[in-house]
Short mmCIF file of C-alpha atoms in Angstrom, two decimals:
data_model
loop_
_atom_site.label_atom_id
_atom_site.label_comp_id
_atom_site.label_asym_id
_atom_site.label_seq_id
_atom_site.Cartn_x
_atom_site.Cartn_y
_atom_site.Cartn_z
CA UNK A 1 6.03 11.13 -4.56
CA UNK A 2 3.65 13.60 -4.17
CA UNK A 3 1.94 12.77 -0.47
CA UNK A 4 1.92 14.00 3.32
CA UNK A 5 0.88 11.78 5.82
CA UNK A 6 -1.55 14.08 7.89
CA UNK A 7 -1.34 11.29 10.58
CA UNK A 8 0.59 10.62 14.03
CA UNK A 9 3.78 11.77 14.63
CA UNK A 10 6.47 9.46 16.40
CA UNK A 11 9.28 12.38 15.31
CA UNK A 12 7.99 15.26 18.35
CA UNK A 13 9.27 12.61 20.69
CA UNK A 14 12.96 13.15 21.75
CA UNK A 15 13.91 8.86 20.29
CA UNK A 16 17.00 7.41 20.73
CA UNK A 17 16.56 4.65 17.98
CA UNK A 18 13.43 3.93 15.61
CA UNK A 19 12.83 -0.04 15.74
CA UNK A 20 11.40 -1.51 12.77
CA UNK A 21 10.03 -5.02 12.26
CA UNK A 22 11.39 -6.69 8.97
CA UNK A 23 8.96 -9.03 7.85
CA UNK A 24 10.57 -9.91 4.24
CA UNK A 25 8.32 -13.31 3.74
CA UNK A 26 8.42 -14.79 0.38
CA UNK A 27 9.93 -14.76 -3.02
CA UNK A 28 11.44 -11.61 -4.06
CA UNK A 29 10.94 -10.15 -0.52
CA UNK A 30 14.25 -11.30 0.93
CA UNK A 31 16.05 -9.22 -1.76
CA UNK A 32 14.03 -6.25 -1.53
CA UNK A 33 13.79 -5.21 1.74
CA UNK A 34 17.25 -5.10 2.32
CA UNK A 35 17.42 -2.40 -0.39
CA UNK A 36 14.69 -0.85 2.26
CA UNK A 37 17.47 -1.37 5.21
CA UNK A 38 19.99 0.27 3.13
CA UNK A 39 17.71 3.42 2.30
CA UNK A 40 17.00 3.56 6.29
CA UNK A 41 20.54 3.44 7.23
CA UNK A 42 21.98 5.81 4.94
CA UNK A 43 19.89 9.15 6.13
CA UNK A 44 21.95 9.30 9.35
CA UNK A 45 20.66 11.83 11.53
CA UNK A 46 17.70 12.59 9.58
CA UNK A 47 15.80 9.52 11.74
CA UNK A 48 16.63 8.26 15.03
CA UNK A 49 19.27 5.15 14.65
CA UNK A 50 17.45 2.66 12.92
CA UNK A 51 16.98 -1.05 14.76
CA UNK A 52 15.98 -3.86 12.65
CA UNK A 53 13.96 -6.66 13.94
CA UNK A 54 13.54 -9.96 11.61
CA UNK A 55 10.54 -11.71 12.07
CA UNK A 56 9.14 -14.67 10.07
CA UNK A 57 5.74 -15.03 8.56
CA UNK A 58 4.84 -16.49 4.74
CA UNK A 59 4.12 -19.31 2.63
CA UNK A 60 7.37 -20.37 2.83
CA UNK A 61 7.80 -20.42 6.08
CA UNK A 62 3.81 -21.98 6.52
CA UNK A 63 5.62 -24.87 4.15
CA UNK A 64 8.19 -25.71 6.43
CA UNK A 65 5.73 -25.01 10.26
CA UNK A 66 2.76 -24.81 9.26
CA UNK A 67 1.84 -21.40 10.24
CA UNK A 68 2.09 -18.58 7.94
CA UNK A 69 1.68 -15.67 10.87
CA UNK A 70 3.55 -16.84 13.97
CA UNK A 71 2.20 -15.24 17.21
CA UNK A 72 5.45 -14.65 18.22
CA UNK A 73 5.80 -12.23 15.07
CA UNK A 74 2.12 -10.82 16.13
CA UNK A 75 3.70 -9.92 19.56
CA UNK A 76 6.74 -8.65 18.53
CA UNK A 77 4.73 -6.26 16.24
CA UNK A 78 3.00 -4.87 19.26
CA UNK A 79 5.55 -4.92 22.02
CA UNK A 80 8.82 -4.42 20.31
CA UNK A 81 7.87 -1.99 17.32
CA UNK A 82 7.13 1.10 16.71
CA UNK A 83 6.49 0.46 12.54
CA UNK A 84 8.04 -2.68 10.30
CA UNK A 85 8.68 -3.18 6.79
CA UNK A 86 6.96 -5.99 4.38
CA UNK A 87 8.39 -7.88 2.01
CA UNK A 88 5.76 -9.52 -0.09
CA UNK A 89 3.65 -12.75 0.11
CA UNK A 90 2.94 -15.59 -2.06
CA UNK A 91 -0.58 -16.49 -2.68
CA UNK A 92 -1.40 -20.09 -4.25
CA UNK A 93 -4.18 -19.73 -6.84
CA UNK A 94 -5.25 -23.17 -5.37
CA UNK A 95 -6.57 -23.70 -2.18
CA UNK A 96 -3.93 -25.10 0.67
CA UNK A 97 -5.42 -26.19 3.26
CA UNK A 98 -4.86 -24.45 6.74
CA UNK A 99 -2.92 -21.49 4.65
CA UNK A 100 -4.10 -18.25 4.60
CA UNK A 101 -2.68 -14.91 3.54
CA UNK A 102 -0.22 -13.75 6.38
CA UNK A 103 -0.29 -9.89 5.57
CA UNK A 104 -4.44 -10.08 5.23
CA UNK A 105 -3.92 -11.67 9.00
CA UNK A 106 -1.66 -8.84 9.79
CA UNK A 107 -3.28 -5.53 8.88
CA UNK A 108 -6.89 -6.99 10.94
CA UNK A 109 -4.74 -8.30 13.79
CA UNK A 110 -2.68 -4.83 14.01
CA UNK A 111 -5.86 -2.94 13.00
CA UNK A 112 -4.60 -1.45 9.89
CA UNK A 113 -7.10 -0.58 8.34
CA UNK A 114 -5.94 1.93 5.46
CA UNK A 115 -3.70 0.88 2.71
CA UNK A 116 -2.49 3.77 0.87
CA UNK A 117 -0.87 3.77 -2.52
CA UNK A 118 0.23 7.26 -4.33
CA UNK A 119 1.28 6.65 -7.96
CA UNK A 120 3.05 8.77 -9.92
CA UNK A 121 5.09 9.05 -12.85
CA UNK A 122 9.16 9.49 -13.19
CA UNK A 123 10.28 9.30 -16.58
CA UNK A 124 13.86 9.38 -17.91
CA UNK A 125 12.37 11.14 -21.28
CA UNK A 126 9.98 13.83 -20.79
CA UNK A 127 6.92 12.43 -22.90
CA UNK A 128 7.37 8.87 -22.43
CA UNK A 129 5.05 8.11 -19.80
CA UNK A 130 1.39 9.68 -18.82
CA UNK A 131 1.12 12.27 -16.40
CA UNK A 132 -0.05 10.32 -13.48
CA UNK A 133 0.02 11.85 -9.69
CA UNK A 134 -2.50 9.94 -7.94
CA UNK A 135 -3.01 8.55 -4.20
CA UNK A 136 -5.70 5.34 -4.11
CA UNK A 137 -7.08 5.09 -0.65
CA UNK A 138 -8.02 1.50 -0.33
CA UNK A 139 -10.18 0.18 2.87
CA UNK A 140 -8.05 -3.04 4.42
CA UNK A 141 -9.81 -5.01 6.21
CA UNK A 142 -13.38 -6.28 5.01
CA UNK A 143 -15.21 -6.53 1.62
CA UNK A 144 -14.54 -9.60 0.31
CA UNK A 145 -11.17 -10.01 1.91
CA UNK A 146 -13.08 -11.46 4.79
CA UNK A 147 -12.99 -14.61 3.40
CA UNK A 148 -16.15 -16.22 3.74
CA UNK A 149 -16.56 -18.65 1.67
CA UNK A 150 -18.17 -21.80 1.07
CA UNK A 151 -19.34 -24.60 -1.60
CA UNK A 152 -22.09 -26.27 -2.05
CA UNK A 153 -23.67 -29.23 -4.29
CA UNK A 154 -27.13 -27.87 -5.99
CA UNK A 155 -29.32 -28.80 -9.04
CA UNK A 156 -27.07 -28.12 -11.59
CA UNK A 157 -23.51 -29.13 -9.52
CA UNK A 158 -20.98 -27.17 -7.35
CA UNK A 159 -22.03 -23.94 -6.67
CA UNK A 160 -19.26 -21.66 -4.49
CA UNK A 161 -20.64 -18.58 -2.68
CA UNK A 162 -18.42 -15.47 -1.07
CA UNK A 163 -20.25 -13.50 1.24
CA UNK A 164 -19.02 -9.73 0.98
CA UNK A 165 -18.79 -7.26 4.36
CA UNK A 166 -19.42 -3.26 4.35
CA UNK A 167 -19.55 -2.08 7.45
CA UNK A 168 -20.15 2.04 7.76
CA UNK A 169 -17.36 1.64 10.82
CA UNK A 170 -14.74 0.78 8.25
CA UNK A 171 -16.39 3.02 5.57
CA UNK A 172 -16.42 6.07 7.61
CA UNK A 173 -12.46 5.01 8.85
CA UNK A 174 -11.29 4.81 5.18
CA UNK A 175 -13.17 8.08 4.44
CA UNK A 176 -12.04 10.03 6.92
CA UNK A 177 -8.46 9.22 6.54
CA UNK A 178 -9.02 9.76 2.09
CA UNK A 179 -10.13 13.40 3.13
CA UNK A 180 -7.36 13.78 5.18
CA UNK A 181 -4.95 12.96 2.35
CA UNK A 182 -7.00 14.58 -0.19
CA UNK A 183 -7.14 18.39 2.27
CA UNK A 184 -2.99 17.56 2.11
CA UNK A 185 -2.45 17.71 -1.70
CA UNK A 186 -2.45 20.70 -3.79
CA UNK A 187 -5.39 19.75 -5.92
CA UNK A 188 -7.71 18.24 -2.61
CA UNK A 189 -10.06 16.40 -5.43
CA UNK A 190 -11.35 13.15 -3.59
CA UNK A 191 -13.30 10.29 -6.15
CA UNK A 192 -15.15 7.72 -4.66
CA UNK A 193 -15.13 4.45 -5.99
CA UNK A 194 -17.77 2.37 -6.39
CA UNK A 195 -20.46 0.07 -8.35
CA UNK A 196 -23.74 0.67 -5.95
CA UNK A 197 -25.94 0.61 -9.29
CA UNK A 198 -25.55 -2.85 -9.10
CA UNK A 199 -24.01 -3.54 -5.38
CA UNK A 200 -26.93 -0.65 -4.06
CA UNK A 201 -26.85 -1.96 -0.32
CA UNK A 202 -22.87 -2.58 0.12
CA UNK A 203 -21.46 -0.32 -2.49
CA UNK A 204 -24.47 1.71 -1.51
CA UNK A 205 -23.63 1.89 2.19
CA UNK A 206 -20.05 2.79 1.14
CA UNK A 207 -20.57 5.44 -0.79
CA UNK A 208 -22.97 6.67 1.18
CA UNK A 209 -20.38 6.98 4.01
CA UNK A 210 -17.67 8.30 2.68
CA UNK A 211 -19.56 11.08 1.22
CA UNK A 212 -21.10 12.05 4.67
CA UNK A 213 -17.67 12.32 5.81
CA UNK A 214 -17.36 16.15 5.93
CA UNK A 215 -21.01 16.64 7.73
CA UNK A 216 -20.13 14.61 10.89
CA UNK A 217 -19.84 16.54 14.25
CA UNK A 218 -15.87 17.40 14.35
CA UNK A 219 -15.30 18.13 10.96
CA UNK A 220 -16.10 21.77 11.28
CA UNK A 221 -15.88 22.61 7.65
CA UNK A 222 -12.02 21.68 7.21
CA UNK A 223 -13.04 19.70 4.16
CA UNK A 224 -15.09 22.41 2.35
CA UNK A 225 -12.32 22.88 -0.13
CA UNK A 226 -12.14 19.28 -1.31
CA UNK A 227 -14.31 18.39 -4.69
CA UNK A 228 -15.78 15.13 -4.65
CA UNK A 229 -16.48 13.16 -6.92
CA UNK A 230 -18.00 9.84 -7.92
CA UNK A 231 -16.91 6.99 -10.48
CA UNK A 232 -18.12 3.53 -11.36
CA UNK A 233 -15.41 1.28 -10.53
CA UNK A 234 -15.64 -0.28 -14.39
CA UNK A 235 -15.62 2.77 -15.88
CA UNK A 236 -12.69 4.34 -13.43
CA UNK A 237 -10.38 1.77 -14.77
CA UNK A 238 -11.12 2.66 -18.42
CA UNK A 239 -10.81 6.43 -17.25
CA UNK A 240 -7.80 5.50 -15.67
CA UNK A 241 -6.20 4.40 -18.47
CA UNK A 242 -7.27 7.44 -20.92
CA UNK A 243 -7.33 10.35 -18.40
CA UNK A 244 -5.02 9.46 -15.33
CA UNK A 245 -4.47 13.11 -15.35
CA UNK A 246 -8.39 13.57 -13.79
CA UNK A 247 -7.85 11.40 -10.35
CA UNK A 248 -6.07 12.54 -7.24
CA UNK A 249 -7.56 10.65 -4.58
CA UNK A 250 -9.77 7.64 -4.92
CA UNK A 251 -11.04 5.75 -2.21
CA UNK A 252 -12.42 2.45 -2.72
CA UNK A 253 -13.26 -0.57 -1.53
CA UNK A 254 -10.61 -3.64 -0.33
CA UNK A 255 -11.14 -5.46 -3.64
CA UNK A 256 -11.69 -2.57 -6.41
CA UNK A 257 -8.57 -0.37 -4.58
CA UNK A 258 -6.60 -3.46 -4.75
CA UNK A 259 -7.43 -3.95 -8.66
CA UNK A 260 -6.98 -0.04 -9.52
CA UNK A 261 -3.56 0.26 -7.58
CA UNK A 262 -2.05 -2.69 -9.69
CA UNK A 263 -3.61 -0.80 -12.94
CA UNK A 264 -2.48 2.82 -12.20
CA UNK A 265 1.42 0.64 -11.81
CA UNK A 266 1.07 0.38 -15.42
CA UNK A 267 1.01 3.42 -16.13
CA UNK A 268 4.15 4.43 -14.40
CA UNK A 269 6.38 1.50 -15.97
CA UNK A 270 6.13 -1.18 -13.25
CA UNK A 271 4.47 -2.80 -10.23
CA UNK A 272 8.21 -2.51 -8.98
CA UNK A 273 8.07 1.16 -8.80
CA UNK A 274 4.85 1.66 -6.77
CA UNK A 275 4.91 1.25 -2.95
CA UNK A 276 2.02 1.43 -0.13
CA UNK A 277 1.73 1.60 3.76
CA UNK A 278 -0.83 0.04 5.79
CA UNK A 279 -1.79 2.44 8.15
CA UNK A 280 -3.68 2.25 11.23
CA UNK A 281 -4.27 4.63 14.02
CA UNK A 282 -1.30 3.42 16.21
CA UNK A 283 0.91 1.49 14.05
CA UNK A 284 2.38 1.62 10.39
CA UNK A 285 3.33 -0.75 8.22
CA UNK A 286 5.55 0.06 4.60
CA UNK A 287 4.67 -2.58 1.43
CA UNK A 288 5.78 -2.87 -1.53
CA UNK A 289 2.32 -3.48 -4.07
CA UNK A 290 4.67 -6.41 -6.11
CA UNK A 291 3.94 -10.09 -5.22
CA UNK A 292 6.60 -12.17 -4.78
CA UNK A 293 7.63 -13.25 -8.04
CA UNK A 294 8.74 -16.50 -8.05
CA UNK A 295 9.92 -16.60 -11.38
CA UNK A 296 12.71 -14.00 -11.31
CA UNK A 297 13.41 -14.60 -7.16
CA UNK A 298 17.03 -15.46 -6.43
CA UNK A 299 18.20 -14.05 -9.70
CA UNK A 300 19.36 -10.27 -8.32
CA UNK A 301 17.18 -9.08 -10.90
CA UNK A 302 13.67 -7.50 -8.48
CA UNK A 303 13.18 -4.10 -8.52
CA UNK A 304 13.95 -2.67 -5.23
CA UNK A 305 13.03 0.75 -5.70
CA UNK A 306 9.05 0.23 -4.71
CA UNK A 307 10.25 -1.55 -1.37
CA UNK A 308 12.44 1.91 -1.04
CA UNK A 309 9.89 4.31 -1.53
CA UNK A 310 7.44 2.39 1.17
CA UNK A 311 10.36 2.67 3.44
CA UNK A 312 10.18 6.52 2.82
CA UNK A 313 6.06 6.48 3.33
CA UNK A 314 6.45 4.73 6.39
CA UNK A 315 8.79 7.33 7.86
CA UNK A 316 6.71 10.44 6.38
CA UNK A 317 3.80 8.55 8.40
CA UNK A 318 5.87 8.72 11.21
CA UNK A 319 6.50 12.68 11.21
CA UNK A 320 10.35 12.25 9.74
CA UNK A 321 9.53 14.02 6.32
CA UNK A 322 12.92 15.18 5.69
CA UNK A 323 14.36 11.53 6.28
CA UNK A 324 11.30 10.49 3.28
CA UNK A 325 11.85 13.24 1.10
CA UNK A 326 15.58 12.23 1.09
CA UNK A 327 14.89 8.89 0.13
CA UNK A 328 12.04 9.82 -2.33
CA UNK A 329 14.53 12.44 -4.18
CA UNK A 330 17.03 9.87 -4.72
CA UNK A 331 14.79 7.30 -6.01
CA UNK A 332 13.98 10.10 -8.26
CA UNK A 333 17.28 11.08 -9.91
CA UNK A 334 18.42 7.14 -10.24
CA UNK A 335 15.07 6.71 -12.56
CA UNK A 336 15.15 9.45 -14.23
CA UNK A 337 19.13 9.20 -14.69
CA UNK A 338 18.18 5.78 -16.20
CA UNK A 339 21.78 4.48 -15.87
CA UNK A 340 20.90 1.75 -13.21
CA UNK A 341 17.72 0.41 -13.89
CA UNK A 342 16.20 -3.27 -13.21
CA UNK A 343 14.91 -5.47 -16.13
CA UNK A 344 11.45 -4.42 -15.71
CA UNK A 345 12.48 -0.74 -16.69
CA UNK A 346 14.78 -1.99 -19.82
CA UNK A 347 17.79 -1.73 -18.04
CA UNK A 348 20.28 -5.03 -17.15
CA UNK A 349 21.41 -3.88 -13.23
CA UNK A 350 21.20 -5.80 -10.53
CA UNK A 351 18.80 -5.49 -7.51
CA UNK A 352 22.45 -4.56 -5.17
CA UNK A 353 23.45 -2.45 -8.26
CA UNK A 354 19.96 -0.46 -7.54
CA UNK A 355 20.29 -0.37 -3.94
CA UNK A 356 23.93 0.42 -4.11
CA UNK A 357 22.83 3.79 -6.58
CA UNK A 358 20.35 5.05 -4.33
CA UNK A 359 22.04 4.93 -1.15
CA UNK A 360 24.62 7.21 -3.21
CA UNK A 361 22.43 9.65 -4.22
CA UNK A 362 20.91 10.12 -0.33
#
């Protein structure tokens, strides 16, 4: 994958052990993230000795307490850990009442405000796929993902309002840390994402900040060599899907980076191949972008390989590149090898079968 965390560095600090939280949640999650485990524990000395913590959180586990984010998980997170590892989350199309999304909880209680998603393309046959190298920068915390919501009976029946929150706090956050990423790649092209010719005051007030990024005091002129550009989030999905090859960085929005992530997976073969990282100033937290598939979970047929890579974003956020590039190479050579492959890519192994192959090849 190509991406370099430019962000805090646990690895200048002489560790003993690296203690992760493992958080695997719902559906598919519990097979996934021990493919993440595996990856960990096979790089040795590359990483301080790994220590896995399990904590709970979920529908599931909301079914059975009611509580989808128990404090005791919260705490754990803050006091115990120095990063963790999610699994993925179940989200009921209908409204539950007293249930709300445990990982939206988590990355506003552990102030996680980035969630970054490179996206590239590993083919086994040269050709086969579009050339797509690509990081989406998506804000984590507000626009609609506040969840403010309410309904109301007027003149012509129910009527159901969201309100939507841009703040230029979060704006300039998300901004700062897309430059970052974007003065880190070779091509340092940054495209903002956005629909403020409709949305003028919130989309407006994004854009606006994210483009006055490099003029604030302390930037000094480090991001002079970054082109920006701009893109109508309609028409950067269509673009997306005829010219990947013209993004590098976009920074969006919660919602629109959450809907352009899931479309730049398929372009690249699979949801089960891309993976993310909320990232926050003092914590980090690796993600698969899959849900939690309930219709293949318990079958040992989930993809593991996007719960892998996060595990290898999480650690190059961390400062141990050589532990992530590792991992990342491997992940490589199994795809491309295309002998052990999941359903999803057209092959017939086994989630264990895929673990089992890339812990080889590290």
């Amino acid at each position: 994958m190509a991406f370099r965390a430019p962000f805090r560095s646990l690895a200048t600090n002489a560790r003993q052990s690296l203690k992760i939280g493992m958080i695997p949640a719902d559906g598919i999650g519990h097979e996934v993230l021990p493919g993440a485990k595996a990856a960990l524990q096979a790089l040795g000395s590359s990483i301080p000795k790994p220590e896995f913590i399990d904590l709970l959180a979920g529908f599931e586990h909301f079914t059975k307490t009611g509580t989808a984010l128990p404090e005791e998980t919260v705490e754990a997170l803050q006091k115990d850990c120095d990063c963790a590892m999610f699994g993925a989350v179940s989200s009921p199309s209908r409204k539950v009442a007293g249930y709300s999304s445990p990982i939206v909880a988590l990355r506003k209680k552990m102030d996680l405000y980035a969630n970054i998603r490179p996206v590239s393309s590993v083919s086994p046959s040269p050709g086969e796929q579009p050339d797509v190298d690509l990081v989406v920068v998506r804000e984590n915390t507000e626009c609609l993902y506040v969840k403010d919501e309410k309904q109301t009976v007027g003149p012509h029946g129910k009527e159901a309002r969201a309100t939507r929150l841009i703040t230029e706090r979060a704006s300039r956050r998300i901004g700062e840390m897309a430059f970052k990423i974007a003065l880190n790649r070779p091509r340092k092209h940054l495209t903002i994402i956005h629909k403020s010719n409709v949305l003028s005051i919130t989309d407006g007030l994004f854009r606006e900040t994210v483009r006055a990024v490099p003029a604030l005091s302390g930037a000094n002129g480090q991001y002079d060599s970054i082109t920006i550009a701009e893109q109508l989030v309609d028409s950067a999905v269509y673009r997306l899907f005829r010219e990947p090859h013209i993004y590098d960085v976009m920074v969006a929005p919660n919602l629109y980076g959450d809907i352009i992530s899931d479309a730049a997976a398929a372009l690249v073969g699979s949801l089960g191949l891309v993976p993310s990282v909320n990232a926050g100033d003092m914590f980090v937290m690796g993600e698969p972008v899959h849900g939690s598939a309930p219709d293949i979970a318990g079958q040992n047929v989930a993809n593991p390989l996007a719960a892998i890579r996060s595990a290898a974003l999480m650690l190059r956020h961390l400062g141990y590149g050589e532990g992530a590039s590792r991992i990342e190479r491997a992940v490589d050579e199994v795809i491309r090898e295309g002998r052990c492959l999941t359903p999803d890519l057209g092959g017939r192994s086994k989630t264990t079968e895929v673990v089992e192959e890339v812990v080889k090849h590290i």
